[in-house]
């Protein structure tokens, strides 16, 4: 690792990752990779990506396992479809409030550890503890029921109240970490390799999904508490890697804000955030487009496990279906990432979105037993996963890097508002269309979730054409420049910034 020109580091400068050096110390030779004030050799970039992917193991298991575990936990505690869908609404409401705050503070934060890592470090212990505590919800419900005595709403309701209280704390920390994790990747991974990095992360995520669904899901009901504890341990232990091996570069100073306090400070901050996010009509179209794509897949994902159970499919068979999905998607992930880097994620993701819409229409009309469920669910998983791999870096490539988290938070608000409306309505629709089976059980028409997803795809197609025309006008895949992009200042805390090559800036 090389050091800055002087033996004394500039104020607030964090140690650079091994193999990365300030721009002033590196000749712009072929084979180096630049992002902000970081320049990597191929070996150094591979090392940094490897540590990030090691941390991503915990994130992958959390993303793949926690949702089904929560569904089974709540169903076992007697929760309705509407209540299960409402957990998404709770998260969406918190996201709507806190995402803009986190994004604004993170983009403007300057510390010796960077502007993303401090937020991530703060949330790791909170997420680790609350994930384990979710498994204790039934026990906490019994304790709460006994403590309240005559005032208790009942043991089952007390357990649900305990879960919701824990879930709120968890979700607040998850919002902070999820938002800043995306910003960290955008800040320290060069855009020219983002597609391949996202593909590698997708491979880890798919592998975690295979392990959980094939070998562990069937045991969650029997060892529910143990499952939550083990998941929290996996997550907490892998995220330690960030503190040990990952460092951020330097950032230009944030734009000045009018000096104010109290209500006026909140007012100025709100006005600035709204202007930064929604002042340019191009970004408004991009946000709506990405929002529609996300909720198209969530309509099915939210209830797929319950759909399988309604057709008398056991957990082992359901887990095997997911594992096969992931095994098929696994070898496709890296080639899709390479295609996204070569042809731009905009083009590649559009192809998979169109294919998903066709498959979703078929599934919505023809799924009626376990065989047709397997076919429809497999198509859903393969096309949705392929789309997510191709579109993983869409926001990174379309939004201005200088205020990436603020724009991403603006996109999150759009998605949150839409999700808060459509997700509970989907739960109401499923409860309303439920019928009573001969054995007395209530069966919902979960196949309707595919038709809802197909409807969102239909809405997304014209949005793709609108955004693509504007995207081409801004330079297209080869020469794109994000609107209102702010260039990095010529000097950042004593480091001379060499101008990027034209080919680098275009990518």
Tab-separated table of N, CA, C and O in Angstrom, residues 72-147:
chain	number	residue	atom	x	y	z
A	72	UNK	N	-44.097	-18.125	8.464
A	72	UNK	CA	-44.447	-19.322	9.225
A	72	UNK	C	-44.694	-18.992	10.693
A	72	UNK	O	-45.605	-19.551	11.326
A	73	UNK	N	-43.897	-18.088	11.225
A	73	UNK	CA	-44.079	-17.685	12.625
A	73	UNK	C	-45.447	-17.046	12.830
A	73	UNK	O	-46.195	-17.414	13.749
A	74	UNK	N	-45.790	-16.087	11.967
A	74	UNK	CA	-47.061	-15.379	12.111
A	74	UNK	C	-48.246	-16.296	11.833
A	74	UNK	O	-49.276	-16.208	12.514
A	75	UNK	N	-48.118	-17.166	10.831
A	75	UNK	CA	-49.216	-18.097	10.547
A	75	UNK	C	-49.440	-19.031	11.725
A	75	UNK	O	-50.573	-19.333	12.088
A	76	UNK	N	-48.354	-19.487	12.352
A	76	UNK	CA	-48.479	-20.340	13.519
A	76	UNK	C	-49.066	-19.629	14.715
A	76	UNK	O	-49.640	-20.266	15.609
A	77	UNK	N	-48.945	-18.293	14.739
A	77	UNK	CA	-49.510	-17.503	15.830
A	77	UNK	C	-50.932	-17.042	15.517
A	77	UNK	O	-51.514	-16.267	16.277
A	78	UNK	N	-51.488	-17.516	14.379
A	78	UNK	CA	-52.876	-17.223	14.062
A	78	UNK	C	-53.116	-15.946	13.296
A	78	UNK	O	-54.251	-15.444	13.263
A	79	UNK	N	-52.097	-15.392	12.643
A	79	UNK	CA	-52.262	-14.145	11.890
A	79	UNK	C	-52.988	-14.405	10.578
A	79	UNK	O	-52.813	-15.452	9.955
A	80	UNK	N	-53.797	-13.441	10.133
A	80	UNK	CA	-54.515	-13.545	8.866
A	80	UNK	C	-53.617	-13.091	7.719
A	80	UNK	O	-52.537	-12.516	7.935
A	81	UNK	N	-54.078	-13.346	6.464
A	81	UNK	CA	-53.341	-12.866	5.296
A	81	UNK	C	-53.189	-11.351	5.325
A	81	UNK	O	-52.150	-10.804	4.970
A	82	UNK	N	-54.257	-10.672	5.745
A	82	UNK	CA	-54.217	-9.213	5.795
A	82	UNK	C	-53.166	-8.731	6.788
A	82	UNK	O	-52.420	-7.785	6.520
A	83	UNK	N	-53.079	-9.392	7.955
A	83	UNK	CA	-52.087	-8.997	8.952
A	83	UNK	C	-50.679	-9.290	8.456
A	83	UNK	O	-49.762	-8.483	8.645
A	84	UNK	N	-50.501	-10.439	7.793
A	84	UNK	CA	-49.173	-10.765	7.264
A	84	UNK	C	-48.761	-9.731	6.224
A	84	UNK	O	-47.621	-9.262	6.201
A	85	UNK	N	-49.708	-9.352	5.344
A	85	UNK	CA	-49.410	-8.314	4.353
A	85	UNK	C	-49.153	-6.973	5.024
A	85	UNK	O	-48.384	-6.148	4.522
A	86	UNK	N	-49.777	-6.752	6.174
A	86	UNK	CA	-49.617	-5.470	6.862
A	86	UNK	C	-48.228	-5.292	7.449
A	86	UNK	O	-47.812	-4.166	7.716
A	87	UNK	N	-47.495	-6.398	7.667
A	87	UNK	CA	-46.111	-6.233	8.120
A	87	UNK	C	-45.310	-5.487	7.064
A	87	UNK	O	-44.402	-4.716	7.390
A	88	UNK	N	-45.659	-5.730	5.797
A	88	UNK	CA	-45.027	-4.964	4.718
A	88	UNK	C	-45.404	-3.495	4.814
A	88	UNK	O	-44.577	-2.610	4.585
A	89	UNK	N	-46.654	-3.225	5.183
A	89	UNK	CA	-47.102	-1.840	5.317
A	89	UNK	C	-46.370	-1.135	6.452
A	89	UNK	O	-46.014	0.044	6.339
A	90	UNK	N	-46.148	-1.856	7.549
A	90	UNK	CA	-45.402	-1.262	8.669
A	90	UNK	C	-44.007	-0.864	8.208
A	90	UNK	O	-43.543	0.260	8.449
A	91	UNK	N	-43.337	-1.802	7.524
A	91	UNK	CA	-42.004	-1.495	7.011
A	91	UNK	C	-42.025	-0.357	6.017
A	91	UNK	O	-41.133	0.500	6.005
A	92	UNK	N	-43.049	-0.323	5.171
A	92	UNK	CA	-43.150	0.734	4.167
A	92	UNK	C	-43.357	2.099	4.812
A	92	UNK	O	-42.800	3.101	4.371
A	93	UNK	N	-44.178	2.137	5.857
A	93	UNK	CA	-44.424	3.407	6.549
A	93	UNK	C	-43.139	3.936	7.173
A	93	UNK	O	-42.806	5.127	7.053
A	94	UNK	N	-42.405	3.055	7.851
A	94	UNK	CA	-41.138	3.467	8.444
A	94	UNK	C	-40.151	3.895	7.373
A	94	UNK	O	-39.416	4.877	7.540
A	95	UNK	N	-40.132	3.159	6.257
A	95	UNK	CA	-39.236	3.509	5.156
A	95	UNK	C	-39.572	4.881	4.593
A	95	UNK	O	-38.682	5.670	4.273
A	96	UNK	N	-40.857	5.158	4.475
A	96	UNK	CA	-41.293	6.443	3.942
A	96	UNK	C	-40.795	7.605	4.793
A	96	UNK	O	-40.402	8.654	4.283
A	97	UNK	N	-40.774	7.392	6.093
A	97	UNK	CA	-40.373	8.463	7.006
A	97	UNK	C	-38.855	8.585	7.099
A	97	UNK	O	-38.296	9.683	7.027
A	98	UNK	N	-38.171	7.446	7.242
A	98	UNK	CA	-36.755	7.482	7.606
A	98	UNK	C	-35.787	7.394	6.428
A	98	UNK	O	-34.631	7.802	6.567
A	99	UNK	N	-36.218	6.844	5.301
A	99	UNK	CA	-35.303	6.756	4.164
A	99	UNK	C	-34.752	8.112	3.744
A	99	UNK	O	-33.548	8.252	3.514
A	100	UNK	N	-35.596	9.150	3.601
A	100	UNK	CA	-35.049	10.456	3.225
A	100	UNK	C	-34.070	11.008	4.251
A	100	UNK	O	-33.059	11.630	3.898
A	101	UNK	N	-34.365	10.781	5.527
A	101	UNK	CA	-33.484	11.287	6.588
A	101	UNK	C	-32.133	10.597	6.519
A	101	UNK	O	-31.069	11.243	6.559
A	102	UNK	N	-32.159	9.264	6.411
A	102	UNK	CA	-30.910	8.500	6.336
A	102	UNK	C	-30.112	8.893	5.106
A	102	UNK	O	-28.892	9.122	5.173
A	103	UNK	N	-30.791	9.003	3.961
A	103	UNK	CA	-30.099	9.345	2.717
A	103	UNK	C	-29.443	10.713	2.799
A	103	UNK	O	-28.285	10.895	2.413
A	104	UNK	N	-30.176	11.697	3.302
A	104	UNK	CA	-29.636	13.057	3.384
A	104	UNK	C	-28.445	13.135	4.328
A	104	UNK	O	-27.409	13.724	4.002
A	105	UNK	N	-28.574	12.501	5.496
A	105	UNK	CA	-27.475	12.543	6.459
A	105	UNK	C	-26.264	11.772	5.942
A	105	UNK	O	-25.119	12.211	6.111
A	106	UNK	N	-26.496	10.618	5.318
A	106	UNK	CA	-25.369	9.819	4.844
A	106	UNK	C	-24.631	10.526	3.712
A	106	UNK	O	-23.389	10.559	3.705
A	107	UNK	N	-25.355	11.085	2.738
A	107	UNK	CA	-24.701	11.787	1.636
A	107	UNK	C	-23.893	12.986	2.117
A	107	UNK	O	-22.884	13.360	1.505
A	108	UNK	N	-24.300	13.580	3.230
A	108	UNK	CA	-23.617	14.775	3.737
A	108	UNK	C	-22.638	14.476	4.871
A	108	UNK	O	-21.944	15.376	5.348
A	109	UNK	N	-22.569	13.236	5.313
A	109	UNK	CA	-21.677	12.867	6.415
A	109	UNK	C	-20.235	12.773	5.935
A	109	UNK	O	-19.955	12.238	4.868
A	110	UNK	N	-19.322	13.282	6.725
A	110	UNK	CA	-17.892	13.164	6.441
A	110	UNK	C	-17.188	12.782	7.741
A	110	UNK	O	-17.135	13.570	8.690
A	111	UNK	N	-16.700	11.550	7.836
A	111	UNK	CA	-15.975	11.095	9.014
A	111	UNK	C	-14.711	10.381	8.561
A	111	UNK	O	-14.529	10.101	7.371
A	112	UNK	N	-13.866	10.033	9.494
A	112	UNK	CA	-12.636	9.325	9.160
A	112	UNK	C	-12.928	7.926	8.631
A	112	UNK	O	-12.095	7.310	7.982
A	113	UNK	N	-14.134	7.399	8.921
A	113	UNK	CA	-14.517	6.077	8.414
A	113	UNK	C	-15.328	6.175	7.123
A	113	UNK	O	-15.677	5.144	6.552
A	114	UNK	N	-15.628	7.378	6.666
A	114	UNK	CA	-16.412	7.538	5.453
A	114	UNK	C	-17.796	8.079	5.735
A	114	UNK	O	-18.093	8.570	6.834
A	115	UNK	N	-18.681	7.961	4.756
A	115	UNK	CA	-20.045	8.467	4.928
A	115	UNK	C	-21.089	7.351	4.942
A	115	UNK	O	-22.267	7.617	5.165
A	116	UNK	N	-20.693	6.113	4.727
A	116	UNK	CA	-21.622	4.981	4.753
A	116	UNK	C	-21.341	4.026	5.915
A	116	UNK	O	-22.257	3.596	6.614
A	117	UNK	N	-20.084	3.681	6.115
A	117	UNK	CA	-19.730	2.665	7.106
A	117	UNK	C	-20.188	2.996	8.524
A	117	UNK	O	-20.611	2.087	9.249
A	118	UNK	N	-20.124	4.270	8.982
A	118	UNK	CA	-20.591	4.527	10.361
A	118	UNK	C	-22.044	4.103	10.580
A	118	UNK	O	-22.384	3.579	11.645
A	119	UNK	N	-22.896	4.322	9.596
A	119	UNK	CA	-24.295	3.933	9.731
A	119	UNK	C	-24.429	2.407	9.766
A	119	UNK	O	-25.235	1.862	10.528
A	120	UNK	N	-23.652	1.712	8.938
A	120	UNK	CA	-23.723	0.257	8.906
A	120	UNK	C	-23.226	-0.338	10.216
A	120	UNK	O	-23.841	-1.250	10.780
A	121	UNK	N	-22.100	0.190	10.734
A	121	UNK	CA	-21.566	-0.316	11.994
A	121	UNK	C	-22.588	-0.165	13.121
A	121	UNK	O	-22.704	-1.038	13.992
A	122	UNK	N	-23.325	0.931	13.126
A	122	UNK	CA	-24.290	1.199	14.191
A	122	UNK	C	-25.448	0.198	14.162
A	122	UNK	O	-25.969	-0.193	15.216
A	123	UNK	N	-25.848	-0.237	12.972
A	123	UNK	CA	-27.040	-1.073	12.860
A	123	UNK	C	-26.776	-2.562	13.009
A	123	UNK	O	-27.702	-3.314	13.309
A	124	UNK	N	-25.554	-3.008	12.797
A	124	UNK	CA	-25.273	-4.448	12.834
A	124	UNK	C	-25.679	-5.093	14.162
A	124	UNK	O	-26.392	-6.111	14.170
A	125	UNK	N	-25.278	-4.565	15.325
A	125	UNK	CA	-25.703	-5.220	16.577
A	125	UNK	C	-27.208	-5.175	16.798
A	125	UNK	O	-27.781	-6.121	17.345
A	126	UNK	N	-27.860	-4.103	16.365
A	126	UNK	CA	-29.314	-4.005	16.532
A	126	UNK	C	-30.013	-5.081	15.709
A	126	UNK	O	-30.914	-5.782	16.197
A	127	UNK	N	-29.607	-5.232	14.459
A	127	UNK	CA	-30.220	-6.236	13.601
A	127	UNK	C	-29.937	-7.646	14.104
A	127	UNK	O	-30.816	-8.522	14.062
A	128	UNK	N	-28.729	-7.878	14.593
A	128	UNK	CA	-28.373	-9.210	15.096
A	128	UNK	C	-29.257	-9.600	16.270
A	128	UNK	O	-29.784	-10.717	16.327
A	129	UNK	N	-29.443	-8.675	17.200
A	129	UNK	CA	-30.238	-8.977	18.407
A	129	UNK	C	-31.719	-9.120	18.075
A	129	UNK	O	-32.383	-10.062	18.534
A	130	UNK	N	-32.276	-8.208	17.281
A	130	UNK	CA	-33.716	-8.250	17.011
A	130	UNK	C	-34.114	-9.458	16.170
A	130	UNK	O	-35.214	-9.996	16.340
A	131	UNK	N	-33.234	-9.909	15.268
A	131	UNK	CA	-33.551	-11.123	14.517
A	131	UNK	C	-33.688	-12.320	15.450
A	131	UNK	O	-34.577	-13.160	15.277
A	132	UNK	N	-32.811	-12.424	16.435
A	132	UNK	CA	-32.920	-13.513	17.402
A	132	UNK	C	-34.176	-13.371	18.262
A	132	UNK	O	-34.873	-14.353	18.540
A	133	UNK	N	-34.506	-12.139	18.642
A	133	UNK	CA	-35.658	-11.916	19.519
A	133	UNK	C	-36.986	-12.233	18.847
A	133	UNK	O	-37.959	-12.586	19.529
A	134	UNK	N	-37.064	-12.130	17.512
A	134	UNK	CA	-38.309	-12.481	16.824
A	134	UNK	C	-38.729	-13.911	17.142
A	134	UNK	O	-39.917	-14.210	17.276
A	135	UNK	N	-37.767	-14.795	17.259
A	135	UNK	CA	-38.079	-16.190	17.567
A	135	UNK	C	-38.692	-16.372	18.936
A	135	UNK	O	-39.347	-17.393	19.199
A	136	UNK	N	-38.483	-15.410	19.834
A	136	UNK	CA	-39.041	-15.485	21.186
A	136	UNK	C	-40.434	-14.869	21.273
A	136	UNK	O	-40.975	-14.750	22.379
A	137	UNK	N	-41.025	-14.464	20.147
A	137	UNK	CA	-42.326	-13.783	20.182
A	137	UNK	C	-43.407	-14.591	20.899
A	137	UNK	O	-44.152	-14.033	21.721
A	138	UNK	N	-43.566	-15.900	20.633
A	138	UNK	CA	-44.593	-16.656	21.375
A	138	UNK	C	-44.343	-16.663	22.887
A	138	UNK	O	-45.280	-16.500	23.676
A	139	UNK	N	-43.077	-16.841	23.282
A	139	UNK	CA	-42.760	-16.844	24.709
A	139	UNK	C	-43.009	-15.465	25.321
A	139	UNK	O	-43.535	-15.353	26.438
A	140	UNK	N	-42.627	-14.419	24.594
A	140	UNK	CA	-42.882	-13.063	25.086
A	140	UNK	C	-44.377	-12.790	25.164
A	140	UNK	O	-44.844	-12.077	26.061
A	141	UNK	N	-45.148	-13.359	24.230
A	141	UNK	CA	-46.600	-13.204	24.276
A	141	UNK	C	-47.197	-13.849	25.518
A	141	UNK	O	-48.088	-13.268	26.161
A	142	UNK	N	-46.700	-15.035	25.862
A	142	UNK	CA	-47.203	-15.693	27.079
A	142	UNK	C	-46.842	-14.894	28.322
A	142	UNK	O	-47.656	-14.753	29.243
A	143	UNK	N	-45.622	-14.362	28.335
A	143	UNK	CA	-45.198	-13.549	29.479
A	143	UNK	C	-46.048	-12.278	29.573
A	143	UNK	O	-46.498	-11.904	30.675
A	144	UNK	N	-46.281	-11.626	28.443
A	144	UNK	CA	-47.082	-10.408	28.436
A	144	UNK	C	-48.519	-10.699	28.857
A	144	UNK	O	-49.128	-9.942	29.620
A	145	UNK	N	-49.047	-11.817	28.383
A	145	UNK	CA	-50.414	-12.202	28.736
A	145	UNK	C	-50.547	-12.433	30.241
A	145	UNK	O	-51.516	-11.969	30.877
A	146	UNK	N	-49.570	-13.126	30.830
A	146	UNK	CA	-49.616	-13.392	32.268
A	146	UNK	C	-49.418	-12.113	33.073
A	146	UNK	O	-50.055	-11.919	34.125
A	147	UNK	N	-48.568	-11.211	32.575
A	147	UNK	CA	-48.289	-9.975	33.309
A	147	UNK	C	-49.485	-9.025	33.300
A	147	UNK	O	-49.749	-8.339	34.298
